[in-house]
């Protein structure tokens, strides 16, 4: 850490703390959170929508605003995930697993505050890695080729058995169905259509966002109208709740937060792997290392904390290859790269040498934005939590309209709206027989990475004449294989060591 | 229908899905056919395991998953949403959304029987549609499904 680095950080801090830049951060955070809350409007879309607005600003101010939108949107997705079981962004899928059960138990406020604090902590950890370890971490990311991505996705898939209602067989069926849905459309290697059954529009494949809106939002609408309940949940504001949640996170979730933030940062560095994968892996790891893994999915703050800290840590991680190598680590980071280029800045190692004031101003502003998110997020929670006081029928019909907008907006396709509707009805019926939407979404999220990694690795193996050399003997791939095997075996091992009953493997509904 | 019967139906549906996708997968080339083939084999095995588990569990079943579900309301919401999606290209997104919101809210709450509550619901959802229009169309410029009317 030399004197010049310290001077750059100090200059960055002074830039970030200018009143105009603070104002831009507050506006960006508020806008980002609102975009994140609305199902179908992703962080990528939020950043892309605001890029033209930054053209009239100084480059550093424009980037500060875009960074704040990115942070706000990733966090915002957790609000709808906790309140109405609808992840606002794909990164919040894992937040629904425990966030919504907390709401059903009358602990919505606690769930929202947990997600806010965990997001802030994850965001800060990711940004600190970006600030201090960007170079070495970017070099590690370069060691990831197709076999490593394949094994990373398989590692993520090991979560499937632990998600859902308790039947491993049904969890695996759901995951396989998600992966199969992900195979519809163009073959990523040969570029030929698959499983379109003569219906040409299916060539574009099943888009993730409309599918997720169907799996979570529309199916939740049907669950809301099926019963007698008047309200989605019970909202009780407790004085001193923020301090109580902070205390609980500090005493019970320190390890969870640190581990999840590290996972988020590392996954964020990998191009093509974003918050949705990081949060699922972090959730699974928290569950795996917990003394009583069966608590997960019933409304524990550790579940919300792990998912939210991981997906916000991705932001710092995704910016590491972008700022040091010019390779975006996630879709919103790719749009940010467009913003950088539009302002005449070329991402890469020269950015720090030639435009250090802009680069460090931007990075330090992410730290400030994450701290400001505590205030902005807390104020917005006071409004969003009131959705629980709206009668269930009103919430249900409004969510249907928002679901149509969200599923159409991604690529202006009526097919996507139809996919949302069909998958929504299927997910509702499936949930009645124990096929939960979580593993289906996980399969759908991981399908492109599995498929591309596998296809390219098989071609590499064909060229090298050895499957083992490609899949097992590369150092990082071998490490991921070991981690995958451990991920499958450790729950049973830990369970046995703690003297618990063996995990259920049979496949019956209502078990 | 008992959970056991539903499991058997699910296993049969999965078998049909495997057959359908399996037939389509035969035309695929290497390496694009590898993952679908693995998945279909896994699904075939899992559907078999599911059916075997259901048969083994005995005729008593394991409860009725649809017990307590207000089926007419759920069916009404599914049919209403389908009609709403079908109406969008004709009425336009915002007009059909307003109609859907009003019909859905009044149908689910029974407000249509009470004129004063019906008027309040109508005003509220007219405001909701205006807010949606202003937010998505005017401010964020997010495209909405096209239609003949607004």
PDB file of N, CA and C in Angstrom, chain A residues 16-63:
ATOM      1  N   UNK A  16     -16.414  11.753  -3.573  1.00  0.00           N
ATOM      2  CA  UNK A  16     -17.685  11.085  -3.265  1.00  0.00           C
ATOM      3  C   UNK A  16     -18.510  11.882  -2.272  1.00  0.00           C
ATOM      4  N   UNK A  17     -17.827  12.623  -1.385  1.00  0.00           N
ATOM      5  CA  UNK A  17     -18.566  13.331  -0.336  1.00  0.00           C
ATOM      6  C   UNK A  17     -19.013  14.731  -0.749  1.00  0.00           C
ATOM      7  N   UNK A  18     -18.762  15.117  -1.995  1.00  0.00           N
ATOM      8  CA  UNK A  18     -19.274  16.419  -2.447  1.00  0.00           C
ATOM      9  C   UNK A  18     -20.801  16.394  -2.407  1.00  0.00           C
ATOM     10  N   UNK A  19     -21.434  17.487  -1.956  1.00  0.00           N
ATOM     11  CA  UNK A  19     -22.895  17.478  -1.776  1.00  0.00           C
ATOM     12  C   UNK A  19     -23.662  17.045  -3.037  1.00  0.00           C
ATOM     13  N   UNK A  20     -23.211  17.521  -4.213  1.00  0.00           N
ATOM     14  CA  UNK A  20     -23.929  17.156  -5.443  1.00  0.00           C
ATOM     15  C   UNK A  20     -23.848  15.649  -5.688  1.00  0.00           C
ATOM     16  N   UNK A  21     -22.667  15.084  -5.448  1.00  0.00           N
ATOM     17  CA  UNK A  21     -22.515  13.637  -5.651  1.00  0.00           C
ATOM     18  C   UNK A  21     -23.316  12.838  -4.622  1.00  0.00           C
ATOM     19  N   UNK A  22     -23.387  13.354  -3.399  1.00  0.00           N
ATOM     20  CA  UNK A  22     -24.214  12.683  -2.381  1.00  0.00           C
ATOM     21  C   UNK A  22     -25.678  12.691  -2.806  1.00  0.00           C
ATOM     22  N   UNK A  23     -26.095  13.833  -3.382  1.00  0.00           N
ATOM     23  CA  UNK A  23     -27.484  13.951  -3.849  1.00  0.00           C
ATOM     24  C   UNK A  23     -27.751  12.943  -4.976  1.00  0.00           C
ATOM     25  N   UNK A  24     -26.779  12.830  -5.893  1.00  0.00           N
ATOM     26  CA  UNK A  24     -26.927  11.861  -6.992  1.00  0.00           C
ATOM     27  C   UNK A  24     -27.019  10.435  -6.447  1.00  0.00           C
ATOM     28  N   UNK A  25     -26.225  10.167  -5.394  1.00  0.00           N
ATOM     29  CA  UNK A  25     -26.256   8.821  -4.796  1.00  0.00           C
ATOM     30  C   UNK A  25     -27.628   8.537  -4.201  1.00  0.00           C
ATOM     31  N   UNK A  26     -28.176   9.517  -3.476  1.00  0.00           N
ATOM     32  CA  UNK A  26     -29.490   9.318  -2.853  1.00  0.00           C
ATOM     33  C   UNK A  26     -30.543   9.077  -3.944  1.00  0.00           C
ATOM     34  N   UNK A  27     -30.498   9.910  -5.007  1.00  0.00           N
ATOM     35  CA  UNK A  27     -31.469   9.745  -6.096  1.00  0.00           C
ATOM     36  C   UNK A  27     -31.286   8.391  -6.772  1.00  0.00           C
ATOM     37  N   UNK A  28     -30.030   8.021  -7.018  1.00  0.00           N
ATOM     38  CA  UNK A  28     -29.741   6.737  -7.671  1.00  0.00           C
ATOM     39  C   UNK A  28     -30.187   5.562  -6.817  1.00  0.00           C
ATOM     40  N   UNK A  29     -29.913   5.648  -5.521  1.00  0.00           N
ATOM     41  CA  UNK A  29     -30.313   4.559  -4.621  1.00  0.00           C
ATOM     42  C   UNK A  29     -31.831   4.412  -4.584  1.00  0.00           C
ATOM     43  N   UNK A  30     -32.536   5.561  -4.440  1.00  0.00           N
ATOM     44  CA  UNK A  30     -34.004   5.508  -4.368  1.00  0.00           C
ATOM     45  C   UNK A  30     -34.580   4.946  -5.666  1.00  0.00           C
ATOM     46  N   UNK A  31     -34.079   5.454  -6.792  1.00  0.00           N
ATOM     47  CA  UNK A  31     -34.560   4.959  -8.096  1.00  0.00           C
ATOM     48  C   UNK A  31     -34.240   3.484  -8.267  1.00  0.00           C
ATOM     49  N   UNK A  32     -33.022   3.112  -7.890  1.00  0.00           N
ATOM     50  CA  UNK A  32     -32.608   1.713  -8.025  1.00  0.00           C
ATOM     51  C   UNK A  32     -33.464   0.788  -7.163  1.00  0.00           C
ATOM     52  N   UNK A  33     -33.748   1.220  -5.938  1.00  0.00           N
ATOM     53  CA  UNK A  33     -34.553   0.377  -5.040  1.00  0.00           C
ATOM     54  C   UNK A  33     -35.955   0.188  -5.631  1.00  0.00           C
ATOM     55  N   UNK A  34     -36.532   1.271  -6.159  1.00  0.00           N
ATOM     56  CA  UNK A  34     -37.885   1.161  -6.748  1.00  0.00           C
ATOM     57  C   UNK A  34     -37.851   0.214  -7.953  1.00  0.00           C
ATOM     58  N   UNK A  35     -36.844   0.367  -8.810  1.00  0.00           N
ATOM     59  CA  UNK A  35     -36.711  -0.530  -9.967  1.00  0.00           C
ATOM     60  C   UNK A  35     -36.555  -1.978  -9.497  1.00  0.00           C
ATOM     61  N   UNK A  36     -35.731  -2.170  -8.452  1.00  0.00           N
ATOM     62  CA  UNK A  36     -35.505  -3.521  -7.934  1.00  0.00           C
ATOM     63  C   UNK A  36     -36.759  -4.139  -7.351  1.00  0.00           C
ATOM     64  N   UNK A  37     -37.589  -3.320  -6.723  1.00  0.00           N
ATOM     65  CA  UNK A  37     -38.814  -3.839  -6.095  1.00  0.00           C
ATOM     66  C   UNK A  37     -39.774  -4.368  -7.158  1.00  0.00           C
ATOM     67  N   UNK A  38     -39.845  -3.678  -8.314  1.00  0.00           N
ATOM     68  CA  UNK A  38     -40.827  -4.059  -9.333  1.00  0.00           C
ATOM     69  C   UNK A  38     -40.373  -5.319 -10.072  1.00  0.00           C
ATOM     70  N   UNK A  39     -41.167  -6.393 -10.012  1.00  0.00           N
ATOM     71  CA  UNK A  39     -40.757  -7.635 -10.680  1.00  0.00           C
ATOM     72  C   UNK A  39     -40.600  -7.412 -12.190  1.00  0.00           C
ATOM     73  N   UNK A  40     -39.501  -7.885 -12.719  1.00  0.00           N
ATOM     74  CA  UNK A  40     -39.269  -7.760 -14.165  1.00  0.00           C
ATOM     75  C   UNK A  40     -38.352  -6.614 -14.522  1.00  0.00           C
ATOM     76  N   UNK A  41     -38.303  -5.589 -13.666  1.00  0.00           N
ATOM     77  CA  UNK A  41     -37.360  -4.494 -13.920  1.00  0.00           C
ATOM     78  C   UNK A  41     -36.078  -4.833 -13.165  1.00  0.00           C
ATOM     79  N   UNK A  42     -35.055  -5.182 -13.915  1.00  0.00           N
ATOM     80  CA  UNK A  42     -33.828  -5.676 -13.294  1.00  0.00           C
ATOM     81  C   UNK A  42     -32.837  -4.546 -13.042  1.00  0.00           C
ATOM     82  N   UNK A  43     -31.765  -4.882 -12.324  1.00  0.00           N
ATOM     83  CA  UNK A  43     -30.696  -3.911 -12.090  1.00  0.00           C
ATOM     84  C   UNK A  43     -30.095  -3.472 -13.428  1.00  0.00           C
ATOM     85  N   UNK A  44     -29.968  -4.428 -14.353  1.00  0.00           N
ATOM     86  CA  UNK A  44     -29.409  -4.109 -15.673  1.00  0.00           C
ATOM     87  C   UNK A  44     -30.266  -3.055 -16.360  1.00  0.00           C
ATOM     88  N   UNK A  45     -31.596  -3.277 -16.292  1.00  0.00           N
ATOM     89  CA  UNK A  45     -32.502  -2.340 -16.948  1.00  0.00           C
ATOM     90  C   UNK A  45     -32.450  -0.976 -16.260  1.00  0.00           C
ATOM     91  N   UNK A  46     -32.376  -0.986 -14.925  1.00  0.00           N
ATOM     92  CA  UNK A  46     -32.315   0.262 -14.176  1.00  0.00           C
ATOM     93  C   UNK A  46     -31.084   1.072 -14.550  1.00  0.00           C
ATOM     94  N   UNK A  47     -29.934   0.404 -14.622  1.00  0.00           N
ATOM     95  CA  UNK A  47     -28.690   1.109 -14.973  1.00  0.00           C
ATOM     96  C   UNK A  47     -28.769   1.588 -16.428  1.00  0.00           C
ATOM     97  N   UNK A  48     -29.289   0.703 -17.306  1.00  0.00           N
ATOM     98  CA  UNK A  48     -29.364   1.066 -18.732  1.00  0.00           C
ATOM     99  C   UNK A  48     -30.288   2.259 -18.950  1.00  0.00           C
ATOM    100  N   UNK A  49     -31.412   2.289 -18.205  1.00  0.00           N
ATOM    101  CA  UNK A  49     -32.363   3.395 -18.372  1.00  0.00           C
ATOM    102  C   UNK A  49     -31.747   4.731 -17.972  1.00  0.00           C
ATOM    103  N   UNK A  50     -30.831   4.680 -17.003  1.00  0.00           N
ATOM    104  CA  UNK A  50     -30.292   5.927 -16.465  1.00  0.00           C
ATOM    105  C   UNK A  50     -28.988   6.371 -17.137  1.00  0.00           C
ATOM    106  N   UNK A  51     -28.388   5.503 -17.949  1.00  0.00           N
ATOM    107  CA  UNK A  51     -27.122   5.896 -18.594  1.00  0.00           C
ATOM    108  C   UNK A  51     -27.274   7.208 -19.379  1.00  0.00           C
ATOM    109  N   UNK A  52     -28.328   7.367 -20.213  1.00  0.00           N
ATOM    110  CA  UNK A  52     -28.437   8.627 -20.962  1.00  0.00           C
ATOM    111  C   UNK A  52     -28.550   9.857 -20.062  1.00  0.00           C
ATOM    112  N   UNK A  53     -29.138   9.680 -18.879  1.00  0.00           N
ATOM    113  CA  UNK A  53     -29.279  10.822 -17.960  1.00  0.00           C
ATOM    114  C   UNK A  53     -27.929  11.322 -17.454  1.00  0.00           C
ATOM    115  N   UNK A  54     -26.912  10.457 -17.504  1.00  0.00           N
ATOM    116  CA  UNK A  54     -25.604  10.842 -16.958  1.00  0.00           C
ATOM    117  C   UNK A  54     -24.734  11.566 -17.988  1.00  0.00           C
ATOM    118  N   UNK A  55     -25.199  11.627 -19.251  1.00  0.00           N
ATOM    119  CA  UNK A  55     -24.358  12.232 -20.294  1.00  0.00           C
ATOM    120  C   UNK A  55     -24.055  13.701 -20.000  1.00  0.00           C
ATOM    121  N   UNK A  56     -24.993  14.368 -19.342  1.00  0.00           N
ATOM    122  CA  UNK A  56     -24.778  15.786 -19.049  1.00  0.00           C
ATOM    123  C   UNK A  56     -23.942  16.017 -17.802  1.00  0.00           C
ATOM    124  N   UNK A  57     -23.566  14.941 -17.122  1.00  0.00           N
ATOM    125  CA  UNK A  57     -22.817  15.087 -15.866  1.00  0.00           C
ATOM    126  C   UNK A  57     -21.322  14.883 -16.094  1.00  0.00           C
ATOM    127  N   UNK A  58     -20.517  15.313 -15.115  1.00  0.00           N
ATOM    128  CA  UNK A  58     -19.083  14.974 -15.126  1.00  0.00           C
ATOM    129  C   UNK A  58     -18.963  13.445 -15.110  1.00  0.00           C
ATOM    130  N   UNK A  59     -17.931  12.864 -15.748  1.00  0.00           N
ATOM    131  CA  UNK A  59     -17.823  11.397 -15.775  1.00  0.00           C
ATOM    132  C   UNK A  59     -17.927  10.752 -14.399  1.00  0.00           C
ATOM    133  N   UNK A  60     -17.198  11.320 -13.425  1.00  0.00           N
ATOM    134  CA  UNK A  60     -17.202  10.684 -12.102  1.00  0.00           C
ATOM    135  C   UNK A  60     -18.583  10.758 -11.461  1.00  0.00           C
ATOM    136  N   UNK A  61     -19.278  11.887 -11.659  1.00  0.00           N
ATOM    137  CA  UNK A  61     -20.622  12.029 -11.083  1.00  0.00           C
ATOM    138  C   UNK A  61     -21.588  11.052 -11.746  1.00  0.00           C
ATOM    139  N   UNK A  62     -21.476  10.911 -13.070  1.00  0.00           N
ATOM    140  CA  UNK A  62     -22.332   9.973 -13.795  1.00  0.00           C
ATOM    141  C   UNK A  62     -22.129   8.547 -13.295  1.00  0.00           C
ATOM    142  N   UNK A  63     -20.845   8.182 -13.133  1.00  0.00           N
ATOM    143  CA  UNK A  63     -20.554   6.816 -12.667  1.00  0.00           C
ATOM    144  C   UNK A  63     -21.040   6.603 -11.232  1.00  0.00           C
TER     145      UNK A  63
END
